[in-house]
Amino acid sequence: MLLIDDRIGSKDLAEPLERMGLSVDVTRLEYADVAFEGRGDDDKSVLVGVELKKLPDLVDSLRSGRLAGHQLPGLLKSFDYRWLLIEGVWKPDKRGQLLVPGRHGDWHLSPAGMSVSELQKRLLTLELRGGLHVWHSTSRFSTLHFLVALYRWFTDQSMDHHTTHMVDHQPHGFLEVSDFR
């Protein structure tokens, strides 16, 4: 069962996630926009929380300290695995300032006035020092697909059965190696 926070910004995820085959319950979550119980090593129960931020809200919460000062401590206390899922598109201008798409396909400076470097460094700190996995999604459609994949990864089998990282690679050349030297 996927729990979805009942507030604006999260609750609209429920219907499309149900259409994608997930069981959903819309409820008030103290921390995270999406939460569920998954399967850790040896089928041990683990709690997974996802904080969803659209780019303007992300920049505002970074600048105000709300993300690091309030939400991050709550996520760390409440969940075994935590994601910051950022939804939005941006790119740097020639000076490194944050550009966001306009309504007519043009790009303009983000009203937040944050540089791309500042945004990237803050996100790296949250991931490398803050205990969050950071995932970037370019659209609501991509967000939904990531949430389904994350949920299925944690619920289809126990964590210790995921072995993609443990493959014994034997490189093959296009010619057989000759015993003759």
Short mmCIF file of N, CA and C in Angstrom, two decimals:
data_model
loop_
_atom_site.label_atom_id
_atom_site.label_comp_id
_atom_site.label_asym_id
_atom_site.label_seq_id
_atom_site.Cartn_x
_atom_site.Cartn_y
_atom_site.Cartn_z
N MET A 1 0.84 -1.18 0.00
CA MET A 1 0.00 0.00 0.00
C MET A 1 0.88 1.24 0.00
N LEU A 2 0.64 2.11 -0.95
CA LEU A 2 1.37 3.37 -1.08
C LEU A 2 0.57 4.45 -0.37
N LEU A 3 1.18 5.14 0.58
CA LEU A 3 0.51 6.23 1.28
C LEU A 3 0.88 7.54 0.60
N ILE A 4 -0.12 8.35 0.31
CA ILE A 4 0.08 9.64 -0.37
C ILE A 4 -0.45 10.73 0.55
N ASP A 5 0.35 11.76 0.76
CA ASP A 5 -0.08 12.88 1.59
C ASP A 5 -1.28 13.56 0.94
N ASP A 6 -2.25 13.97 1.78
CA ASP A 6 -3.51 14.52 1.28
C ASP A 6 -3.45 16.01 0.94
N ARG A 7 -2.27 16.61 1.00
CA ARG A 7 -2.17 18.04 0.73
C ARG A 7 -1.85 18.31 -0.74
N ILE A 8 -2.01 19.56 -1.12
CA ILE A 8 -1.72 20.01 -2.48
C ILE A 8 -0.27 19.69 -2.82
N GLY A 9 -0.05 19.22 -4.03
CA GLY A 9 1.29 18.86 -4.48
C GLY A 9 1.54 17.37 -4.44
N SER A 10 0.74 16.66 -3.64
CA SER A 10 0.91 15.21 -3.52
C SER A 10 -0.35 14.45 -3.90
N LYS A 11 -1.49 14.93 -3.42
CA LYS A 11 -2.72 14.14 -3.54
C LYS A 11 -3.11 13.84 -4.99
N ASP A 12 -2.67 14.67 -5.93
CA ASP A 12 -3.00 14.41 -7.33
C ASP A 12 -2.23 13.22 -7.90
N LEU A 13 -1.29 12.66 -7.14
CA LEU A 13 -0.57 11.46 -7.57
C LEU A 13 -1.43 10.20 -7.44
N ALA A 14 -2.40 10.23 -6.54
CA ALA A 14 -3.15 9.02 -6.19
C ALA A 14 -3.85 8.37 -7.38
N GLU A 15 -4.66 9.11 -8.08
CA GLU A 15 -5.44 8.53 -9.17
C GLU A 15 -4.57 7.94 -10.28
N PRO A 16 -3.55 8.67 -10.78
CA PRO A 16 -2.72 8.05 -11.82
C PRO A 16 -1.93 6.83 -11.32
N LEU A 17 -1.50 6.84 -10.06
CA LEU A 17 -0.78 5.68 -9.53
C LEU A 17 -1.70 4.47 -9.41
N GLU A 18 -2.94 4.70 -9.06
CA GLU A 18 -3.91 3.60 -9.03
C GLU A 18 -4.13 3.04 -10.43
N ARG A 19 -4.22 3.93 -11.43
CA ARG A 19 -4.38 3.48 -12.81
C ARG A 19 -3.16 2.68 -13.28
N MET A 20 -2.01 2.93 -12.65
CA MET A 20 -0.78 2.22 -13.00
C MET A 20 -0.64 0.92 -12.19
N GLY A 21 -1.67 0.57 -11.42
CA GLY A 21 -1.71 -0.73 -10.76
C GLY A 21 -1.31 -0.77 -9.31
N LEU A 22 -1.11 0.39 -8.68
CA LEU A 22 -0.72 0.39 -7.27
C LEU A 22 -1.92 0.62 -6.37
N SER A 23 -1.89 0.03 -5.21
CA SER A 23 -2.90 0.27 -4.18
C SER A 23 -2.48 1.52 -3.41
N VAL A 24 -3.38 2.48 -3.31
CA VAL A 24 -3.06 3.80 -2.77
C VAL A 24 -4.03 4.19 -1.67
N ASP A 25 -3.50 4.84 -0.65
CA ASP A 25 -4.32 5.41 0.42
C ASP A 25 -3.89 6.87 0.60
N VAL A 26 -4.83 7.79 0.42
CA VAL A 26 -4.54 9.21 0.61
C VAL A 26 -4.81 9.54 2.07
N THR A 27 -3.80 10.05 2.75
CA THR A 27 -3.87 10.30 4.18
C THR A 27 -2.93 11.45 4.53
N ARG A 28 -2.95 11.91 5.74
CA ARG A 28 -2.03 12.96 6.17
C ARG A 28 -0.74 12.32 6.63
N LEU A 29 0.36 12.70 6.01
CA LEU A 29 1.69 12.24 6.40
C LEU A 29 2.42 13.38 7.08
N GLU A 30 3.02 13.09 8.21
CA GLU A 30 3.76 14.13 8.93
C GLU A 30 4.99 14.54 8.15
N TYR A 31 5.71 13.56 7.60
CA TYR A 31 6.89 13.82 6.78
C TYR A 31 6.76 12.99 5.51
N ALA A 32 7.21 13.51 4.40
CA ALA A 32 7.19 12.86 3.09
C ALA A 32 5.84 13.09 2.41
N ASP A 33 5.89 13.04 1.10
CA ASP A 33 4.68 13.14 0.28
C ASP A 33 4.18 11.77 -0.11
N VAL A 34 5.09 10.80 -0.15
CA VAL A 34 4.76 9.42 -0.47
C VAL A 34 5.53 8.53 0.50
N ALA A 35 4.87 7.49 1.02
CA ALA A 35 5.53 6.58 1.95
C ALA A 35 4.97 5.17 1.75
N PHE A 36 5.80 4.19 2.03
CA PHE A 36 5.34 2.81 1.97
C PHE A 36 6.30 1.92 2.75
N GLU A 37 5.82 0.72 3.03
CA GLU A 37 6.63 -0.30 3.68
C GLU A 37 7.18 -1.22 2.60
N GLY A 38 8.48 -1.46 2.65
CA GLY A 38 9.13 -2.31 1.68
C GLY A 38 9.81 -3.49 2.33
N ARG A 39 10.53 -4.24 1.51
CA ARG A 39 11.22 -5.44 1.96
C ARG A 39 12.72 -5.20 1.94
N GLY A 40 13.34 -5.20 3.11
CA GLY A 40 14.78 -5.05 3.21
C GLY A 40 15.46 -6.40 3.10
N ASP A 41 16.70 -6.48 3.55
CA ASP A 41 17.42 -7.75 3.55
C ASP A 41 16.66 -8.78 4.38
N ASP A 42 16.67 -10.02 3.93
CA ASP A 42 15.98 -11.12 4.61
C ASP A 42 14.51 -10.80 4.88
N ASP A 43 13.90 -10.06 3.99
CA ASP A 43 12.48 -9.67 4.09
C ASP A 43 12.15 -8.81 5.32
N LYS A 44 13.16 -8.22 5.95
CA LYS A 44 12.92 -7.32 7.07
C LYS A 44 12.15 -6.10 6.57
N SER A 45 11.17 -5.67 7.32
CA SER A 45 10.37 -4.51 6.95
C SER A 45 11.20 -3.23 7.01
N VAL A 46 11.11 -2.42 5.96
CA VAL A 46 11.76 -1.11 5.94
C VAL A 46 10.73 -0.07 5.51
N LEU A 47 10.89 1.13 6.02
CA LEU A 47 10.01 2.24 5.66
C LEU A 47 10.72 3.15 4.67
N VAL A 48 10.00 3.50 3.60
CA VAL A 48 10.55 4.32 2.53
C VAL A 48 9.71 5.59 2.44
N GLY A 49 10.38 6.75 2.41
CA GLY A 49 9.70 8.03 2.29
C GLY A 49 10.25 8.83 1.12
N VAL A 50 9.35 9.48 0.41
CA VAL A 50 9.73 10.31 -0.74
C VAL A 50 9.19 11.71 -0.53
N GLU A 51 10.09 12.68 -0.51
CA GLU A 51 9.70 14.09 -0.47
C GLU A 51 9.74 14.60 -1.90
N LEU A 52 8.60 15.06 -2.39
CA LEU A 52 8.48 15.54 -3.77
C LEU A 52 8.54 17.06 -3.76
N LYS A 53 9.42 17.61 -4.58
CA LYS A 53 9.55 19.06 -4.68
C LYS A 53 9.57 19.45 -6.15
N LYS A 54 8.71 20.38 -6.52
CA LYS A 54 8.85 21.02 -7.82
C LYS A 54 9.92 22.09 -7.65
N LEU A 55 10.57 22.44 -8.74
CA LEU A 55 11.75 23.30 -8.68
C LEU A 55 11.54 24.59 -7.88
N PRO A 56 10.48 25.36 -8.11
CA PRO A 56 10.33 26.59 -7.32
C PRO A 56 10.23 26.33 -5.82
N ASP A 57 9.49 25.29 -5.43
CA ASP A 57 9.37 24.95 -4.01
C ASP A 57 10.70 24.46 -3.46
N LEU A 58 11.46 23.71 -4.26
CA LEU A 58 12.76 23.24 -3.82
C LEU A 58 13.68 24.41 -3.50
N VAL A 59 13.78 25.35 -4.42
CA VAL A 59 14.65 26.51 -4.22
C VAL A 59 14.20 27.30 -3.00
N ASP A 60 12.90 27.51 -2.86
CA ASP A 60 12.37 28.24 -1.70
C ASP A 60 12.68 27.52 -0.40
N SER A 61 12.51 26.18 -0.38
CA SER A 61 12.74 25.44 0.86
C SER A 61 14.24 25.34 1.18
N LEU A 62 15.09 25.37 0.17
CA LEU A 62 16.54 25.41 0.41
C LEU A 62 16.94 26.76 0.99
N ARG A 63 16.40 27.82 0.42
CA ARG A 63 16.75 29.17 0.87
C ARG A 63 16.21 29.47 2.27
N SER A 64 14.99 29.02 2.56
CA SER A 64 14.38 29.31 3.86
C SER A 64 14.91 28.41 4.97
N GLY A 65 15.52 27.30 4.60
CA GLY A 65 16.00 26.33 5.58
C GLY A 65 14.94 25.31 5.98
N ARG A 66 13.73 25.40 5.40
CA ARG A 66 12.65 24.48 5.75
C ARG A 66 13.01 23.03 5.43
N LEU A 67 13.65 22.79 4.27
CA LEU A 67 14.00 21.41 3.90
C LEU A 67 15.02 20.83 4.87
N ALA A 68 16.14 21.52 5.06
CA ALA A 68 17.21 20.98 5.92
C ALA A 68 16.89 21.10 7.40
N GLY A 69 16.16 22.14 7.79
CA GLY A 69 15.92 22.37 9.21
C GLY A 69 14.69 21.69 9.77
N HIS A 70 13.72 21.36 8.93
CA HIS A 70 12.49 20.74 9.42
C HIS A 70 12.21 19.39 8.75
N GLN A 71 12.15 19.40 7.42
CA GLN A 71 11.75 18.18 6.71
C GLN A 71 12.82 17.10 6.78
N LEU A 72 14.08 17.44 6.58
CA LEU A 72 15.15 16.45 6.60
C LEU A 72 15.24 15.72 7.94
N PRO A 73 15.27 16.43 9.08
CA PRO A 73 15.30 15.69 10.35
C PRO A 73 14.11 14.74 10.53
N GLY A 74 12.92 15.17 10.08
CA GLY A 74 11.74 14.30 10.17
C GLY A 74 11.84 13.09 9.28
N LEU A 75 12.37 13.27 8.07
CA LEU A 75 12.56 12.14 7.16
C LEU A 75 13.58 11.15 7.72
N LEU A 76 14.68 11.68 8.27
CA LEU A 76 15.71 10.81 8.84
C LEU A 76 15.19 10.01 10.01
N LYS A 77 14.35 10.63 10.82
CA LYS A 77 13.79 9.96 12.01
C LYS A 77 12.70 8.95 11.63
N SER A 78 11.96 9.22 10.56
CA SER A 78 10.78 8.43 10.24
C SER A 78 10.99 7.29 9.26
N PHE A 79 12.05 7.36 8.43
CA PHE A 79 12.19 6.40 7.34
C PHE A 79 13.58 5.78 7.31
N ASP A 80 13.63 4.52 6.88
CA ASP A 80 14.90 3.84 6.71
C ASP A 80 15.59 4.28 5.42
N TYR A 81 14.80 4.55 4.38
CA TYR A 81 15.31 5.00 3.09
C TYR A 81 14.50 6.23 2.68
N ARG A 82 15.23 7.28 2.23
CA ARG A 82 14.59 8.56 1.95
C ARG A 82 15.02 9.10 0.59
N TRP A 83 14.05 9.59 -0.16
CA TRP A 83 14.33 10.19 -1.46
C TRP A 83 13.84 11.63 -1.48
N LEU A 84 14.60 12.47 -2.14
CA LEU A 84 14.15 13.79 -2.54
C LEU A 84 13.93 13.68 -4.04
N LEU A 85 12.69 13.76 -4.46
CA LEU A 85 12.32 13.63 -5.87
C LEU A 85 12.01 15.03 -6.39
N ILE A 86 12.87 15.52 -7.26
CA ILE A 86 12.73 16.88 -7.79
C ILE A 86 12.07 16.81 -9.15
N GLU A 87 11.01 17.58 -9.32
CA GLU A 87 10.30 17.60 -10.59
C GLU A 87 10.45 18.97 -11.23
N GLY A 88 10.97 18.97 -12.44
CA GLY A 88 11.12 20.23 -13.15
C GLY A 88 12.29 20.20 -14.11
N VAL A 89 12.32 21.18 -14.98
CA VAL A 89 13.36 21.29 -15.98
C VAL A 89 14.09 22.60 -15.76
N TRP A 90 15.41 22.53 -15.85
CA TRP A 90 16.21 23.74 -15.75
C TRP A 90 17.51 23.55 -16.51
N LYS A 91 18.19 24.65 -16.75
CA LYS A 91 19.50 24.61 -17.37
C LYS A 91 20.23 25.90 -17.01
N PRO A 92 21.55 25.91 -17.18
CA PRO A 92 22.29 27.14 -16.88
C PRO A 92 22.31 28.08 -18.09
N ASP A 93 22.37 29.38 -17.81
CA ASP A 93 22.65 30.32 -18.88
C ASP A 93 24.17 30.46 -18.99
N LYS A 94 24.66 31.35 -19.82
CA LYS A 94 26.10 31.48 -20.02
C LYS A 94 26.84 31.91 -18.76
N ARG A 95 26.16 32.57 -17.84
CA ARG A 95 26.77 33.00 -16.58
C ARG A 95 26.54 31.99 -15.46
N GLY A 96 25.84 30.89 -15.74
CA GLY A 96 25.60 29.87 -14.73
C GLY A 96 24.35 30.11 -13.91
N GLN A 97 23.52 31.08 -14.32
CA GLN A 97 22.28 31.32 -13.60
C GLN A 97 21.22 30.30 -14.02
N LEU A 98 20.29 30.05 -13.14
CA LEU A 98 19.26 29.04 -13.34
C LEU A 98 18.19 29.54 -14.30
N LEU A 99 18.04 28.82 -15.42
CA LEU A 99 17.00 29.13 -16.39
C LEU A 99 15.90 28.08 -16.29
N VAL A 100 14.66 28.53 -16.41
CA VAL A 100 13.51 27.63 -16.41
C VAL A 100 12.69 27.90 -17.67
N PRO A 101 11.96 26.89 -18.15
CA PRO A 101 11.19 27.09 -19.39
C PRO A 101 10.01 28.03 -19.16
N GLY A 102 9.75 28.83 -20.19
CA GLY A 102 8.57 29.69 -20.17
C GLY A 102 7.40 29.01 -20.84
N ARG A 103 6.31 29.72 -20.93
CA ARG A 103 5.09 29.14 -21.51
C ARG A 103 5.16 28.93 -23.01
N HIS A 104 6.02 29.68 -23.67
CA HIS A 104 6.07 29.62 -25.14
C HIS A 104 7.34 28.95 -25.65
N GLY A 105 7.93 28.08 -24.81
CA GLY A 105 9.11 27.36 -25.22
C GLY A 105 10.41 28.13 -25.05
N ASP A 106 10.31 29.35 -24.56
CA ASP A 106 11.51 30.15 -24.32
C ASP A 106 12.04 29.85 -22.91
N TRP A 107 13.24 30.30 -22.62
CA TRP A 107 13.85 30.10 -21.31
C TRP A 107 14.04 31.46 -20.65
N HIS A 108 13.78 31.51 -19.34
CA HIS A 108 14.00 32.76 -18.62
C HIS A 108 14.61 32.48 -17.26
N LEU A 109 15.20 33.51 -16.67
CA LEU A 109 15.82 33.36 -15.35
C LEU A 109 14.79 32.93 -14.33
N SER A 110 15.17 32.00 -13.49
CA SER A 110 14.30 31.59 -12.40
C SER A 110 14.08 32.77 -11.48
N PRO A 111 12.84 33.01 -11.04
CA PRO A 111 12.60 34.12 -10.11
C PRO A 111 13.32 33.97 -8.78
N ALA A 112 13.77 32.75 -8.47
CA ALA A 112 14.46 32.51 -7.21
C ALA A 112 15.86 33.12 -7.19
N GLY A 113 16.43 33.35 -8.37
CA GLY A 113 17.75 33.96 -8.45
C GLY A 113 18.88 33.08 -7.95
N MET A 114 18.72 31.78 -8.05
CA MET A 114 19.76 30.86 -7.60
C MET A 114 20.59 30.42 -8.81
N SER A 115 21.89 30.28 -8.62
CA SER A 115 22.73 29.78 -9.70
C SER A 115 22.60 28.26 -9.77
N VAL A 116 22.90 27.72 -10.93
CA VAL A 116 22.86 26.27 -11.11
C VAL A 116 23.90 25.62 -10.19
N SER A 117 25.07 26.23 -10.08
CA SER A 117 26.12 25.70 -9.22
C SER A 117 25.65 25.62 -7.77
N GLU A 118 25.00 26.67 -7.28
CA GLU A 118 24.50 26.66 -5.90
C GLU A 118 23.48 25.54 -5.72
N LEU A 119 22.57 25.40 -6.67
CA LEU A 119 21.55 24.35 -6.59
C LEU A 119 22.22 22.97 -6.58
N GLN A 120 23.14 22.74 -7.50
CA GLN A 120 23.79 21.44 -7.58
C GLN A 120 24.59 21.13 -6.32
N LYS A 121 25.30 22.10 -5.78
CA LYS A 121 26.10 21.86 -4.57
C LYS A 121 25.21 21.58 -3.37
N ARG A 122 24.09 22.27 -3.27
CA ARG A 122 23.18 22.00 -2.16
C ARG A 122 22.58 20.60 -2.27
N LEU A 123 22.24 20.19 -3.49
CA LEU A 123 21.70 18.85 -3.69
C LEU A 123 22.75 17.78 -3.41
N LEU A 124 23.99 18.03 -3.82
CA LEU A 124 25.07 17.09 -3.50
C LEU A 124 25.26 16.95 -2.00
N THR A 125 25.17 18.06 -1.28
CA THR A 125 25.30 18.01 0.18
C THR A 125 24.17 17.22 0.81
N LEU A 126 22.93 17.42 0.33
CA LEU A 126 21.80 16.66 0.87
C LEU A 126 21.98 15.17 0.62
N GLU A 127 22.56 14.83 -0.53
CA GLU A 127 22.74 13.41 -0.85
C GLU A 127 23.95 12.81 -0.14
N LEU A 128 25.08 13.49 -0.19
CA LEU A 128 26.32 12.92 0.34
C LEU A 128 26.47 13.08 1.85
N ARG A 129 25.86 14.12 2.40
CA ARG A 129 26.01 14.38 3.84
C ARG A 129 24.68 14.32 4.60
N GLY A 130 23.57 14.49 3.89
CA GLY A 130 22.28 14.60 4.57
C GLY A 130 21.46 13.35 4.65
N GLY A 131 21.86 12.28 3.94
CA GLY A 131 21.10 11.04 4.04
C GLY A 131 19.94 10.90 3.08
N LEU A 132 19.87 11.76 2.07
CA LEU A 132 18.80 11.66 1.07
C LEU A 132 19.36 11.12 -0.24
N HIS A 133 18.58 10.28 -0.90
CA HIS A 133 18.86 9.94 -2.29
C HIS A 133 18.14 11.01 -3.10
N VAL A 134 18.82 11.58 -4.08
CA VAL A 134 18.21 12.63 -4.90
C VAL A 134 17.93 12.07 -6.28
N TRP A 135 16.70 12.23 -6.72
CA TRP A 135 16.30 11.80 -8.05
C TRP A 135 15.65 12.97 -8.76
N HIS A 136 16.00 13.16 -10.02
CA HIS A 136 15.44 14.27 -10.79
C HIS A 136 14.50 13.74 -11.86
N SER A 137 13.32 14.30 -11.90
CA SER A 137 12.31 13.93 -12.88
C SER A 137 11.96 15.18 -13.68
N THR A 138 11.80 15.03 -14.97
CA THR A 138 11.53 16.20 -15.81
C THR A 138 10.04 16.50 -15.98
N SER A 139 9.16 15.59 -15.55
CA SER A 139 7.72 15.79 -15.75
C SER A 139 6.94 14.96 -14.73
N ARG A 140 5.65 15.25 -14.61
CA ARG A 140 4.80 14.47 -13.72
C ARG A 140 4.73 13.03 -14.19
N PHE A 141 4.71 12.82 -15.50
CA PHE A 141 4.69 11.48 -16.07
C PHE A 141 5.92 10.69 -15.62
N SER A 142 7.10 11.31 -15.69
CA SER A 142 8.33 10.66 -15.24
C SER A 142 8.32 10.42 -13.74
N THR A 143 7.76 11.35 -12.99
CA THR A 143 7.64 11.19 -11.54
C THR A 143 6.82 9.95 -11.21
N LEU A 144 5.69 9.80 -11.88
CA LEU A 144 4.83 8.64 -11.63
C LEU A 144 5.56 7.34 -11.93
N HIS A 145 6.28 7.30 -13.03
CA HIS A 145 7.00 6.08 -13.40
C HIS A 145 8.12 5.77 -12.41
N PHE A 146 8.80 6.81 -11.91
CA PHE A 146 9.83 6.56 -10.90
C PHE A 146 9.20 6.01 -9.62
N LEU A 147 8.08 6.58 -9.18
CA LEU A 147 7.44 6.09 -7.97
C LEU A 147 7.00 4.64 -8.10
N VAL A 148 6.49 4.27 -9.26
CA VAL A 148 6.10 2.87 -9.48
C VAL A 148 7.33 1.97 -9.41
N ALA A 149 8.42 2.38 -10.08
CA ALA A 149 9.64 1.57 -10.08
C ALA A 149 10.21 1.45 -8.67
N LEU A 150 10.23 2.55 -7.92
CA LEU A 150 10.74 2.53 -6.55
C LEU A 150 9.91 1.60 -5.68
N TYR A 151 8.59 1.71 -5.78
CA TYR A 151 7.70 0.87 -4.99
C TYR A 151 7.91 -0.61 -5.34
N ARG A 152 7.94 -0.90 -6.63
CA ARG A 152 8.11 -2.29 -7.06
C ARG A 152 9.48 -2.83 -6.64
N TRP A 153 10.53 -2.01 -6.72
CA TRP A 153 11.86 -2.46 -6.34
C TRP A 153 11.87 -2.91 -4.88
N PHE A 154 11.21 -2.14 -4.03
CA PHE A 154 11.20 -2.45 -2.60
C PHE A 154 10.17 -3.50 -2.21
N THR A 155 9.20 -3.81 -3.06
CA THR A 155 8.14 -4.74 -2.65
C THR A 155 8.11 -6.04 -3.44
N ASP A 156 8.67 -6.08 -4.63
CA ASP A 156 8.62 -7.31 -5.44
C ASP A 156 9.47 -8.43 -4.85
N GLN A 157 10.60 -8.09 -4.26
CA GLN A 157 11.48 -9.09 -3.66
C GLN A 157 12.31 -8.41 -2.57
N SER A 158 12.89 -9.21 -1.70
CA SER A 158 13.68 -8.62 -0.63
C SER A 158 14.95 -7.98 -1.21
N MET A 159 15.46 -7.02 -0.49
CA MET A 159 16.59 -6.22 -0.96
C MET A 159 17.80 -7.07 -1.32
N ASP A 160 18.06 -8.11 -0.55
CA ASP A 160 19.25 -8.92 -0.82
C ASP A 160 19.12 -9.80 -2.07
N HIS A 161 17.96 -9.80 -2.70
CA HIS A 161 17.79 -10.52 -3.95
C HIS A 161 18.07 -9.64 -5.17
N HIS A 162 18.27 -8.35 -4.96
CA HIS A 162 18.66 -7.44 -6.04
C HIS A 162 20.18 -7.56 -6.22
N THR A 163 20.60 -8.06 -7.37
CA THR A 163 22.03 -8.37 -7.55
C THR A 163 22.63 -7.76 -8.81
N THR A 164 22.00 -6.76 -9.38
CA THR A 164 22.53 -6.14 -10.59
C THR A 164 23.97 -5.67 -10.41
N HIS A 165 24.32 -5.27 -9.24
CA HIS A 165 25.65 -4.74 -8.94
C HIS A 165 26.69 -5.83 -8.75
N MET A 166 26.30 -7.10 -8.81
CA MET A 166 27.21 -8.20 -8.49
C MET A 166 27.42 -9.15 -9.67
N VAL A 167 27.55 -8.64 -10.85
CA VAL A 167 27.72 -9.47 -12.04
C VAL A 167 29.20 -9.73 -12.27
N ASP A 168 29.55 -10.98 -12.56
CA ASP A 168 30.92 -11.34 -12.90
C ASP A 168 31.08 -11.12 -14.40
N HIS A 169 31.77 -10.06 -14.78
CA HIS A 169 31.90 -9.68 -16.18
C HIS A 169 33.10 -10.37 -16.82
N GLN A 170 32.86 -11.04 -17.91
CA GLN A 170 33.90 -11.68 -18.70
C GLN A 170 33.90 -11.02 -20.08
N PRO A 171 34.81 -10.06 -20.31
CA PRO A 171 34.79 -9.36 -21.59
C PRO A 171 35.13 -10.30 -22.75
N HIS A 172 34.46 -10.10 -23.85
CA HIS A 172 34.70 -10.89 -25.04
C HIS A 172 35.23 -9.99 -26.14
N GLY A 173 36.28 -10.42 -26.78
CA GLY A 173 36.79 -9.69 -27.93
C GLY A 173 36.06 -10.15 -29.18
N PHE A 174 36.35 -9.51 -30.29
CA PHE A 174 35.70 -9.94 -31.52
C PHE A 174 36.45 -11.09 -32.17
N LEU A 175 37.69 -11.35 -31.68
CA LEU A 175 38.45 -12.52 -32.14
C LEU A 175 38.81 -13.38 -30.94
N GLU A 176 38.84 -14.69 -31.14
CA GLU A 176 39.26 -15.56 -30.06
C GLU A 176 40.74 -15.34 -29.78
N VAL A 177 41.12 -15.47 -28.52
CA VAL A 177 42.51 -15.32 -28.16
C VAL A 177 43.26 -16.57 -28.62
N SER A 178 44.35 -16.34 -29.33
CA SER A 178 45.12 -17.46 -29.87
C SER A 178 46.14 -17.95 -28.84
N ASP A 179 46.35 -19.28 -28.79
CA ASP A 179 47.37 -19.85 -27.92
C ASP A 179 48.76 -19.63 -28.54
N PHE A 180 48.81 -19.39 -29.84
CA PHE A 180 50.07 -19.17 -30.54
C PHE A 180 50.56 -17.75 -30.27
N ARG A 181 51.80 -17.61 -29.91
CA ARG A 181 52.37 -16.28 -29.69
C ARG A 181 53.56 -16.08 -30.55
#
